[in-house]
PDB file of C-alpha atoms and ligand atoms in Angstrom:
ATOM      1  CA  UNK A 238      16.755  -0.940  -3.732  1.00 92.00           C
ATOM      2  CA  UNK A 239      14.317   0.825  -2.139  1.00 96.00           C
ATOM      3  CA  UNK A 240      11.096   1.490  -3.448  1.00 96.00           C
ATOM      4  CA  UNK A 241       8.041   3.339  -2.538  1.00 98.00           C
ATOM      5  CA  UNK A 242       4.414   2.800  -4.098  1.00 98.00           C
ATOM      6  CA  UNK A 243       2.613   5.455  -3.785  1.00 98.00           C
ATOM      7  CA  UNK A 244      -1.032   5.954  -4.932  1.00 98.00           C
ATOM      8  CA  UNK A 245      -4.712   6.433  -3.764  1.00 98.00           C
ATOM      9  CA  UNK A 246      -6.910   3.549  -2.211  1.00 98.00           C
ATOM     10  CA  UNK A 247      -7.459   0.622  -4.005  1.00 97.00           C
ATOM     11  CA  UNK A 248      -5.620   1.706  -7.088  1.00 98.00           C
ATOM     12  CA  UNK A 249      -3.772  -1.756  -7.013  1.00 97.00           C
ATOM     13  CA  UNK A 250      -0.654  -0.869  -4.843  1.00 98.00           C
ATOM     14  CA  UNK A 251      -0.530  -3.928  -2.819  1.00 96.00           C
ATOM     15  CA  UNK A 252      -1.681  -6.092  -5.634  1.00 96.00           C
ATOM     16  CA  UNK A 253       1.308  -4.667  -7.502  1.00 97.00           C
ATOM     17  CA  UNK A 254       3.885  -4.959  -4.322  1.00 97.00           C
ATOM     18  CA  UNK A 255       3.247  -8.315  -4.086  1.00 95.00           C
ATOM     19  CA  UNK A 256       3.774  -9.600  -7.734  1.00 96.00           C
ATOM     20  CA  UNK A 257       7.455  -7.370  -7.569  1.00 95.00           C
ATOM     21  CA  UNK A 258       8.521  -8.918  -4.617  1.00 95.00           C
ATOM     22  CA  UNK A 259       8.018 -12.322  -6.015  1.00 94.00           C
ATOM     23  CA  UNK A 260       9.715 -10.895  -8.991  1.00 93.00           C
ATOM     24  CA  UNK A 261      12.812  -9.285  -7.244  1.00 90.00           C
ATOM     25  CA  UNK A 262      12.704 -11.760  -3.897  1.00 89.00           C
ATOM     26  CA  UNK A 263      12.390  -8.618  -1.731  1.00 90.00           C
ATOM     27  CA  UNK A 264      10.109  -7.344   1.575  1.00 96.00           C
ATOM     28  CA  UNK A 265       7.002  -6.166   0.784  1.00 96.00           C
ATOM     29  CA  UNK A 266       6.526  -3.814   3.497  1.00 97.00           C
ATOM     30  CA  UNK A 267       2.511  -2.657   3.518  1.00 97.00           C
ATOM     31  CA  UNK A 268       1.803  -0.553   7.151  1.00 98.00           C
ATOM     32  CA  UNK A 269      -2.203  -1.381   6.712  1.00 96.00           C
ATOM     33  CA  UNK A 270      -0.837  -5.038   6.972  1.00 94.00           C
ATOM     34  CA  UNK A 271       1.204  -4.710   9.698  1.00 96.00           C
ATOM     35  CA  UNK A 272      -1.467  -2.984  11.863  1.00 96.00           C
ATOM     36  CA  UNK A 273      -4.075  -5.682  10.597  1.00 94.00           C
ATOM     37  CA  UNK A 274      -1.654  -7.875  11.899  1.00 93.00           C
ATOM     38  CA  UNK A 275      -1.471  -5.803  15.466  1.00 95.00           C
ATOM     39  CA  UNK A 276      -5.030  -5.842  15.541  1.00 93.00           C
ATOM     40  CA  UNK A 277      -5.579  -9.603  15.027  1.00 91.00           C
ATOM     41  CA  UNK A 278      -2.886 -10.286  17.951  1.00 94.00           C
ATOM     42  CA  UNK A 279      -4.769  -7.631  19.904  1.00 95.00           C
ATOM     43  CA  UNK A 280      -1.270  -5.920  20.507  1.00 95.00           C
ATOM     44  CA  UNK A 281      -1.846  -2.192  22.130  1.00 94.00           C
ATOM     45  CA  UNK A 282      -0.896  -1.261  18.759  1.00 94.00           C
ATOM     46  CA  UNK A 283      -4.095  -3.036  17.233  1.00 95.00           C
ATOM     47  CA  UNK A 284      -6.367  -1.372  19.675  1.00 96.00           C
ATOM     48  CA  UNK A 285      -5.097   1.998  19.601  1.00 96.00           C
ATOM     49  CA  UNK A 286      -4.844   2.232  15.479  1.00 97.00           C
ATOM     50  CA  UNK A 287      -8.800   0.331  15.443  1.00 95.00           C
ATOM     51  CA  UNK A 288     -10.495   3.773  15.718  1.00 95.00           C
ATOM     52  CA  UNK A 289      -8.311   5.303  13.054  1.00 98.00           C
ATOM     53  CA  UNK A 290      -8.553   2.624  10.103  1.00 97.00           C
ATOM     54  CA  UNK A 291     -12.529   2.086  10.726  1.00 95.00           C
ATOM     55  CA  UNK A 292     -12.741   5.671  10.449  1.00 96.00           C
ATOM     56  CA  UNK A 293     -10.862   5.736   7.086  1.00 97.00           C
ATOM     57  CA  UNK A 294      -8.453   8.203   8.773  1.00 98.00           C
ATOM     58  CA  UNK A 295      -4.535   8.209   8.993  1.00 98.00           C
ATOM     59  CA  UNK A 296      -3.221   6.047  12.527  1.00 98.00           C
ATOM     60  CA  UNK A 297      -0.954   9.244  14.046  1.00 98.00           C
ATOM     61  CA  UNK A 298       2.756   9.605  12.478  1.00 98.00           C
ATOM     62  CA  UNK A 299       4.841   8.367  15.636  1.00 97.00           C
ATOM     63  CA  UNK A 300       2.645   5.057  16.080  1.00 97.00           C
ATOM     64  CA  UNK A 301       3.868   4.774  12.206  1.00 98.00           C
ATOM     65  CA  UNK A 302       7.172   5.285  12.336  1.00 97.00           C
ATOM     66  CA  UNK A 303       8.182   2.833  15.494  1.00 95.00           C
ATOM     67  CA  UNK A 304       6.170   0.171  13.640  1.00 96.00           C
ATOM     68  CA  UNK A 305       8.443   0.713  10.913  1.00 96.00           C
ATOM     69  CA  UNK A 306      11.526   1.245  12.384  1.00 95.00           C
ATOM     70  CA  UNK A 307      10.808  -2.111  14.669  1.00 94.00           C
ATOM     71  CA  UNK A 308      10.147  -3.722  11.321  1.00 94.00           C
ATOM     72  CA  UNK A 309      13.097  -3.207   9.109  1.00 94.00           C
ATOM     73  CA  UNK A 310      15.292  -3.815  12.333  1.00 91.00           C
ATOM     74  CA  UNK A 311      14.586  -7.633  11.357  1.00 92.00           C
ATOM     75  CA  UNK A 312      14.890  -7.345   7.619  1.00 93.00           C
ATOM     76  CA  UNK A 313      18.103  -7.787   5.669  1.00 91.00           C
ATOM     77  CA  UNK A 314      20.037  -4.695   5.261  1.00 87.00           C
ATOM     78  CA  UNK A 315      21.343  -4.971   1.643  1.00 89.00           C
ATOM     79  CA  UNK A 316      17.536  -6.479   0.849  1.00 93.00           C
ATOM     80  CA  UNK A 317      14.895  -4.923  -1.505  1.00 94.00           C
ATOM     81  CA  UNK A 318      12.816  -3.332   0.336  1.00 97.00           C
ATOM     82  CA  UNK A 319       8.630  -2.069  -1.379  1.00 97.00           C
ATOM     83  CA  UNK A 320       6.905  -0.075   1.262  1.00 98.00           C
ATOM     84  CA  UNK A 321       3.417  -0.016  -0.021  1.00 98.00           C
ATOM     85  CA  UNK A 322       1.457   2.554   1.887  1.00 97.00           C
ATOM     86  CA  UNK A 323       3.746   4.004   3.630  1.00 98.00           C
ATOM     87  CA  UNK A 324       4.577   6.883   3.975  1.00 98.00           C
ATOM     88  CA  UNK A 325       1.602   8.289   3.841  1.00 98.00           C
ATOM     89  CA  UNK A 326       2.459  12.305   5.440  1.00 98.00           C
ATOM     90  CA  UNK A 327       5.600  15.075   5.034  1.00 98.00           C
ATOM     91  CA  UNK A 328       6.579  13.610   8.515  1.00 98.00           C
ATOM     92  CA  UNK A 329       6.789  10.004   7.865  1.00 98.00           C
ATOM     93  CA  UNK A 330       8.670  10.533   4.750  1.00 98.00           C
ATOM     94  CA  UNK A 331      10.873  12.611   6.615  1.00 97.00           C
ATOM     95  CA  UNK A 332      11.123   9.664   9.295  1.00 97.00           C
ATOM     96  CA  UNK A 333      11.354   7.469   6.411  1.00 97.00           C
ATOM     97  CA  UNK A 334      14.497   8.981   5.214  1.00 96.00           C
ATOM     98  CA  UNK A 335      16.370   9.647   8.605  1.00 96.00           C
ATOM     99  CA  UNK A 336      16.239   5.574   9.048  1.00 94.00           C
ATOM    100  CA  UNK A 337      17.441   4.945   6.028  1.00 94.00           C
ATOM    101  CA  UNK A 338      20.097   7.590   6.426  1.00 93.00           C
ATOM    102  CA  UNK A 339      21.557   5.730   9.547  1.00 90.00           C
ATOM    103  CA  UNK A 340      22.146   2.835   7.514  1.00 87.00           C
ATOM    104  CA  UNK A 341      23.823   4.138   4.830  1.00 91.00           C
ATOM    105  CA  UNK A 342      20.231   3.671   2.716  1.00 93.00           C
ATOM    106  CA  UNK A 343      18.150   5.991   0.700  1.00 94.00           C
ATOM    107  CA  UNK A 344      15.028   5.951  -1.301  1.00 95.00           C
ATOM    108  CA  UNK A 345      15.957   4.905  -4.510  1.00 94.00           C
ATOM    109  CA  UNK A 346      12.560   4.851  -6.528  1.00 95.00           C
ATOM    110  CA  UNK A 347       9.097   6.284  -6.109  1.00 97.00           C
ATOM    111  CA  UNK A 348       5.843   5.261  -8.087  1.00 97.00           C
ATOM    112  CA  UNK A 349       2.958   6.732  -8.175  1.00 97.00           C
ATOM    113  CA  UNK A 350       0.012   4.705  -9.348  1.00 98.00           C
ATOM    114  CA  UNK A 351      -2.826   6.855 -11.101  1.00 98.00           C
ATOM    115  CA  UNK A 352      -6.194   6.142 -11.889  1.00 98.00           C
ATOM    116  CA  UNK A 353      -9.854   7.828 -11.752  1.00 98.00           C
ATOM    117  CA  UNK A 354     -11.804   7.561  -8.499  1.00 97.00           C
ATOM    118  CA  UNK A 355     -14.957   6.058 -10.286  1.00 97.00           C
ATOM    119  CA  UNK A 356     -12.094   2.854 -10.667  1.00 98.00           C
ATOM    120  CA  UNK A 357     -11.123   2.997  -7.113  1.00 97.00           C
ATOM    121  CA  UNK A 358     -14.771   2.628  -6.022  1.00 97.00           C
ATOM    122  CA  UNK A 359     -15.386   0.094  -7.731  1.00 97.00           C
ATOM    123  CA  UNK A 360     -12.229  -2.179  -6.794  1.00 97.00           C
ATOM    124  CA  UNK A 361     -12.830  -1.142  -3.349  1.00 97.00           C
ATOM    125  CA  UNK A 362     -16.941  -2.511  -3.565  1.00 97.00           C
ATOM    126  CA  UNK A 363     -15.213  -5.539  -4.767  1.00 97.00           C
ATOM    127  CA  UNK A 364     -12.638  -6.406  -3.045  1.00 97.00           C
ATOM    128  CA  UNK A 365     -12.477  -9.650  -0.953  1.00 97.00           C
ATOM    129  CA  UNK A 366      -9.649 -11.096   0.889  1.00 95.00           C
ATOM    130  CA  UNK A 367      -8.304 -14.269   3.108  1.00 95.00           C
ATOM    131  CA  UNK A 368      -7.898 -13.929   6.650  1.00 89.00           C
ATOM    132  CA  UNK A 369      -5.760 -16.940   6.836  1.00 89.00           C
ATOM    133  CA  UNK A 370      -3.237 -16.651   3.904  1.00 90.00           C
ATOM    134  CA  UNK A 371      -4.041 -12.820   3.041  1.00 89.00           C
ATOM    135  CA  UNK A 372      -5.126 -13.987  -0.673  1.00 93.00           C
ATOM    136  CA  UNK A 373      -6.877 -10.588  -2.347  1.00 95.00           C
ATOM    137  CA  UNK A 374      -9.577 -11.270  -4.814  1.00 97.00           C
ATOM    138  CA  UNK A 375     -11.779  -9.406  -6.609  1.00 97.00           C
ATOM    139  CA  UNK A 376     -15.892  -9.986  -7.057  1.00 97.00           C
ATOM    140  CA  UNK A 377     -15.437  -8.373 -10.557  1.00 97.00           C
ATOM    141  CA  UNK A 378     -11.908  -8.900 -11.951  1.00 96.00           C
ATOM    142  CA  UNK A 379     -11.052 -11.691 -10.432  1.00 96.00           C
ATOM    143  CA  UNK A 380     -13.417 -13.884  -8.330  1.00 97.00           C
ATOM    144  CA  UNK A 381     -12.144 -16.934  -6.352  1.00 98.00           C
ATOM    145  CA  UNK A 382     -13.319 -20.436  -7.994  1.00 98.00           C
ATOM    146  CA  UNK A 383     -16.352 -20.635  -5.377  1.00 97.00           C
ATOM    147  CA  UNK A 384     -17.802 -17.657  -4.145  1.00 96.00           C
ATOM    148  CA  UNK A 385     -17.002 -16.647  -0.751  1.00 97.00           C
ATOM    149  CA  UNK A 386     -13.838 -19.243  -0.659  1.00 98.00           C
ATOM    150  CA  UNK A 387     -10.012 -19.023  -0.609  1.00 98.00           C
ATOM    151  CA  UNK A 388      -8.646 -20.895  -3.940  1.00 98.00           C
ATOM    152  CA  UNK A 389      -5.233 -20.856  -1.755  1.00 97.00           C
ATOM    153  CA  UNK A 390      -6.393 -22.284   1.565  1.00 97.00           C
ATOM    154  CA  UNK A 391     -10.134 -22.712   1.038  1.00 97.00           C
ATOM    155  CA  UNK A 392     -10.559 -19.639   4.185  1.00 97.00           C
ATOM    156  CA  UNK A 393     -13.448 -18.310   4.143  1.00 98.00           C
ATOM    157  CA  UNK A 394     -13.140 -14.606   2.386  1.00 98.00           C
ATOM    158  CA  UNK A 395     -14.235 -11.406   3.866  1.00 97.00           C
ATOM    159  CA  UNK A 396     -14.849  -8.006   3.072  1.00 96.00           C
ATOM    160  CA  UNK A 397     -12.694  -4.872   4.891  1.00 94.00           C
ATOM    161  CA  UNK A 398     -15.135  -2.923   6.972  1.00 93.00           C
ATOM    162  CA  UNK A 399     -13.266   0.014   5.631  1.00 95.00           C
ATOM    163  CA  UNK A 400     -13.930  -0.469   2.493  1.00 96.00           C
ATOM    164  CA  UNK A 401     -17.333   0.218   3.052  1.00 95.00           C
ATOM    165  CA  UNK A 402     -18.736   3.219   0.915  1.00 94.00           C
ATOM    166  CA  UNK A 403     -18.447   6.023   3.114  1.00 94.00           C
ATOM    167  CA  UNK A 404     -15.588   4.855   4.475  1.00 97.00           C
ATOM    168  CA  UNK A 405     -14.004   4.826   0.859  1.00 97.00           C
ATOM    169  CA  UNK A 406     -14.663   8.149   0.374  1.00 97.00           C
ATOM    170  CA  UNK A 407     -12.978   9.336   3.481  1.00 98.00           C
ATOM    171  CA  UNK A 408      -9.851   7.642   2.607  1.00 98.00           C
ATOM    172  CA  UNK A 409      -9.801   9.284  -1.071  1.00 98.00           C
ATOM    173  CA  UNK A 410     -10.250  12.358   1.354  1.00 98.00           C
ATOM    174  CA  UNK A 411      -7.419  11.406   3.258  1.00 98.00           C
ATOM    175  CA  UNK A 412      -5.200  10.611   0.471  1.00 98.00           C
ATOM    176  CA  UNK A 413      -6.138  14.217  -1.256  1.00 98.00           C
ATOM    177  CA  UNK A 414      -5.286  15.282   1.938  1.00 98.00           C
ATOM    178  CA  UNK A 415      -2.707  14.737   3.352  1.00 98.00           C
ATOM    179  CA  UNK A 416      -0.813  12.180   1.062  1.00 98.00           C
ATOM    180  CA  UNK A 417      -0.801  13.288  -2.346  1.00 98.00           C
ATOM    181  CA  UNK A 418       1.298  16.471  -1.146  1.00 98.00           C
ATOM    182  CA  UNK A 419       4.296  13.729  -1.168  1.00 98.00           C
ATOM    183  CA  UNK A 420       4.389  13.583  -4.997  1.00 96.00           C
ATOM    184  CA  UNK A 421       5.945  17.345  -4.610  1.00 95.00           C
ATOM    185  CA  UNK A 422       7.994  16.237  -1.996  1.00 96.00           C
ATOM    186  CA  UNK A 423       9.563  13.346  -3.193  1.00 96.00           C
ATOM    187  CA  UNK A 424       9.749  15.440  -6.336  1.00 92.00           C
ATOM    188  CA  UNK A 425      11.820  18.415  -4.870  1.00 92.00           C
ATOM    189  CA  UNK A 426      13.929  15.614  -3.300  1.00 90.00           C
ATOM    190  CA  UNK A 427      14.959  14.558  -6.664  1.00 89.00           C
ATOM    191  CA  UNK A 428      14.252  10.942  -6.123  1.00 87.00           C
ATOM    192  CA  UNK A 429      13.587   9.256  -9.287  1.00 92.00           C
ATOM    193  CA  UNK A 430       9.795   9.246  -9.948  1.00 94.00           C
ATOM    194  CA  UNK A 431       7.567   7.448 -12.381  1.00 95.00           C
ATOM    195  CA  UNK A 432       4.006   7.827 -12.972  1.00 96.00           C
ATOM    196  CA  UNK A 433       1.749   4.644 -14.100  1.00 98.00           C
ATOM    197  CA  UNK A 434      -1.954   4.791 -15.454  1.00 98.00           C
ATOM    198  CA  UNK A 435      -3.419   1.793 -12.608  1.00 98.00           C
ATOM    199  CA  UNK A 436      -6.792   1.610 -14.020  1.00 98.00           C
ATOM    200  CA  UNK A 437      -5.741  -1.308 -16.680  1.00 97.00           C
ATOM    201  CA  UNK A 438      -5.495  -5.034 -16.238  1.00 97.00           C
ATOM    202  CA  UNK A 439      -3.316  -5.749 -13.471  1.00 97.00           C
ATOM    203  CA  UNK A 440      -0.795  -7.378 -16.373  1.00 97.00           C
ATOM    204  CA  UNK A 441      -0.568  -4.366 -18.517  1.00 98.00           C
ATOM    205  CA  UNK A 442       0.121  -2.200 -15.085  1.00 98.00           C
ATOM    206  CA  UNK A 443       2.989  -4.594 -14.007  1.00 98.00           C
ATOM    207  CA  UNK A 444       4.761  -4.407 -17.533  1.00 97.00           C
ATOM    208  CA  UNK A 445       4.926  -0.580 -16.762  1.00 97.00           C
ATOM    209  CA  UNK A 446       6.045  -1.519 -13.293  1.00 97.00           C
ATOM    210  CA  UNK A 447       8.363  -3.959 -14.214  1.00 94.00           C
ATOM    211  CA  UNK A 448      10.227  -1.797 -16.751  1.00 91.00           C
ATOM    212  CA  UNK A 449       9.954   1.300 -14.513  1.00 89.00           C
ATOM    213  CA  UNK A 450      12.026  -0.864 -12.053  1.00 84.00           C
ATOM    214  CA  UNK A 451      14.783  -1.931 -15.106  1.00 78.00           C
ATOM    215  CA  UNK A 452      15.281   1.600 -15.749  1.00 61.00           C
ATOM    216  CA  UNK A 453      15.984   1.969 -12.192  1.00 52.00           C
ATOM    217  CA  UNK A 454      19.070  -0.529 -12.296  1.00 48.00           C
TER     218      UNK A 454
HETATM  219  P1  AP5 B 771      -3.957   0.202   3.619  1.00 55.97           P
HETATM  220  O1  AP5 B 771      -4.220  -1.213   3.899  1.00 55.97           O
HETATM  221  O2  AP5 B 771      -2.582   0.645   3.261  1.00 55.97           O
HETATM  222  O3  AP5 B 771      -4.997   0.677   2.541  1.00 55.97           O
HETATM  223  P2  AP5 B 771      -4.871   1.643   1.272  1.00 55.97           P
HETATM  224  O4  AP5 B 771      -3.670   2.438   1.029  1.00 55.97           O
HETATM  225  O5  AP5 B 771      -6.110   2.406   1.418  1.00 55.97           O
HETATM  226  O6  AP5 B 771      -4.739   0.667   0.126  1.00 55.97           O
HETATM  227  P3  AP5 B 771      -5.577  -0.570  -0.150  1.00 55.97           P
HETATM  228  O7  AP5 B 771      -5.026  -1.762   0.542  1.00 55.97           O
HETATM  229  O8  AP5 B 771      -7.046  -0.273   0.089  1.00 55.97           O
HETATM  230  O9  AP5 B 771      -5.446  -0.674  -1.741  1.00 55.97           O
HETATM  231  P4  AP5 B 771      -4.288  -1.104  -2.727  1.00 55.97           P
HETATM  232  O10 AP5 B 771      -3.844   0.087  -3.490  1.00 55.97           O
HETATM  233  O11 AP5 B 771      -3.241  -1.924  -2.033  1.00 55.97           O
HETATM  234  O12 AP5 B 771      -5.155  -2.006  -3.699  1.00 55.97           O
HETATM  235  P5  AP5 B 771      -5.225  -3.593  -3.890  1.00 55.97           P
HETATM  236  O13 AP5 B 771      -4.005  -4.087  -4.578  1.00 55.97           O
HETATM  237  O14 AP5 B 771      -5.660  -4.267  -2.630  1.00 55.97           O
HETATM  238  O15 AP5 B 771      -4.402   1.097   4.860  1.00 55.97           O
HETATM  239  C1  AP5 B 771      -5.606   0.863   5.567  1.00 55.97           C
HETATM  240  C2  AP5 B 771      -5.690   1.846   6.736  1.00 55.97           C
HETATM  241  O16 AP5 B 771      -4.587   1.626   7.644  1.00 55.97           O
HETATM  242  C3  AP5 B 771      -5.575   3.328   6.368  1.00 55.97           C
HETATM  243  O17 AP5 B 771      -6.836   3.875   5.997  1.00 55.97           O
HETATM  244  C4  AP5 B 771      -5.048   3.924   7.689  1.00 55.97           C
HETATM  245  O18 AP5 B 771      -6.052   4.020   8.658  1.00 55.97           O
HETATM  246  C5  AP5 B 771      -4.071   2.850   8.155  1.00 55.97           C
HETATM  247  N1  AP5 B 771      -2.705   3.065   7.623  1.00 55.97           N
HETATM  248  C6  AP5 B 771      -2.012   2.205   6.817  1.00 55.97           C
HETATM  249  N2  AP5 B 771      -0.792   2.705   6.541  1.00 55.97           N
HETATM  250  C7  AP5 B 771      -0.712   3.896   7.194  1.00 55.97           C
HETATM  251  C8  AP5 B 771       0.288   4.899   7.278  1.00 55.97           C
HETATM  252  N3  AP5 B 771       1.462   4.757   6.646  1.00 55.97           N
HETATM  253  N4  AP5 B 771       0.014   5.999   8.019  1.00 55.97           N
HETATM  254  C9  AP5 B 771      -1.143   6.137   8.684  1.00 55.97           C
HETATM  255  N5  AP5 B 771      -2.155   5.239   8.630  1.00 55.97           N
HETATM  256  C10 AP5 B 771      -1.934   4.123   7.895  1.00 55.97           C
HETATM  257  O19 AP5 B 771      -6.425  -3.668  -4.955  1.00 55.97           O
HETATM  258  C11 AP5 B 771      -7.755  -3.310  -4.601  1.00 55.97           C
HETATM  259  C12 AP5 B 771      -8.725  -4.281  -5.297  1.00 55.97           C
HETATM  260  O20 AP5 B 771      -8.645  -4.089  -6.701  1.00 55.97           O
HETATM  261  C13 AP5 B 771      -8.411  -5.774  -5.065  1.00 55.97           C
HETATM  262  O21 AP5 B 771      -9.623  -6.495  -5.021  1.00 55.97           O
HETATM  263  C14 AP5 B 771      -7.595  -6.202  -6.311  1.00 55.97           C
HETATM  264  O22 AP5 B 771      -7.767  -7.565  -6.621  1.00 55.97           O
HETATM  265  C15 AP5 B 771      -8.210  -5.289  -7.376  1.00 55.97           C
HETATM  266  N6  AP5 B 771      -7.246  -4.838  -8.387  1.00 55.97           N
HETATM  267  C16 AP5 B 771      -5.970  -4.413  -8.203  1.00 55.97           C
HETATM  268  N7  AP5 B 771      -5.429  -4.037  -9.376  1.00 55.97           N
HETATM  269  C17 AP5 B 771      -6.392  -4.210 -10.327  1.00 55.97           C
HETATM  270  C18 AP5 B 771      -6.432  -3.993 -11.733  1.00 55.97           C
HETATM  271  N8  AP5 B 771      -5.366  -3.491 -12.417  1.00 55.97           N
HETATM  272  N9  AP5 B 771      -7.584  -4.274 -12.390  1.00 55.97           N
HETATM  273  C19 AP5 B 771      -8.670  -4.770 -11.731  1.00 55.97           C
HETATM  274  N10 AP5 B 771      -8.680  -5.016 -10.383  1.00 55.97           N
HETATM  275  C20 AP5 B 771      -7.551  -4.734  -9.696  1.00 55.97           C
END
């Protein structure tokens, strides 16, 4: 199967991702991971998407799509595949589907996580995550067992410059933007499409998930 989250900022995608995948022993594909990743080898990739995620705005299309393209090269074909965050534009979904087109793929799912901005801002001001294992926690929801530590790995946690205020409101900007235009699109497709209110405990948002997913076979 493959599945796309879709959804604003902070509304709980990755959280989310990463519970199905454990779920359904799939790749949990997230782009703002992958060009963390770049940026923390210092690959050319890092530096040239640096400006563009400090800045809360999108890293171009075509920088997008060959990270993506290099990265399902090395997963399983017949795998599951979540990309969380991606796409995130008309033109990567369009990239999106030519890929899967050449090997025999298609998008089987789309989800589109929902909740009120006031929510996002507030996840976002609290969000604090592991460098070294990429543990998310949450100052408010759900701290770590000593403030400032990884319960996982005992890394010391840090904050994500772009979730700094104004930043946050650029990328709900962004999102508005430029990304919510791909609920139409994906709905003209015809790909099957669920809705799910996010801004509930992240165990009454993965029942929805999870059942979302059983309807989808
Ligand atoms: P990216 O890393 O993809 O950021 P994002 O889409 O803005 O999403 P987030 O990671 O901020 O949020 P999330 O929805 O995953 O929420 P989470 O589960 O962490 O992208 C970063 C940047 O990279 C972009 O701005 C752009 O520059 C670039 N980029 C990435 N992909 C790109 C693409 N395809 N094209 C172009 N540019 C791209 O949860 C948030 C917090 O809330 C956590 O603390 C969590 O613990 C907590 N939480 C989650 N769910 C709940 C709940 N139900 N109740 C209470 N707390 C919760």
């Amino acid at each position: 199967m493959v599945l796309i989250l879709l959804g604003p900022p902070g509304v709980g995608k990755g959280t989310q991702a990463v519970r199905l995948a454990d779920d359904l022993g799939g790749a949990h594909v997230s782009t703002g991971d992958l060009l963390r990743a770049a940026r923390r080898d210092g690959t050319e990739l890092g530096a040239r998407a640096q400006k563009y995620m400090d800045a809360g705005e999108l890293v171009p299309d075509q920088l997008i799509l060959d990270l993506v393209r290099e990265h399902l090269a090395g997963i399983d074909p017949g795998a599951h595949v979540l990309f969380d965050g991606f796409p995130r534009t008309t033109t990567q979904a369009t990239g999106l589907s030519e890929v899967l087109e050449r090997s025999g793929r298609r998008v089987d799912r789309v989800v589109l996580f929902e909740a009120p901005d006031e929510t996002i801002v507030k996840r976002l001001s609290g969000r604090r995550s592991c460098p070294e294992c990429g543990a998310v926690y949450n100052t408010f929801f759900s701290p770590s067992r000593v403030e400032g530590k990884c319960d996982r790995c005992g890394g010391s946690l840090v904050q994500r410059p772009d979730d700094a205020p104004a930043t946050v409101q650029r990328r709900l900007e962004v999102y508005r933007d430029q990304t919510a235009p791909l609920v139409s699109f994906y709905e003209q497709a015809g790909a099957p499409f669920e809705r799910i209110r996010a801004d509930r405990s992240v165990d009454d948002v993965y029942a929805d998930f999870r059942s979302a997913m059983e309807v989808a076979g």
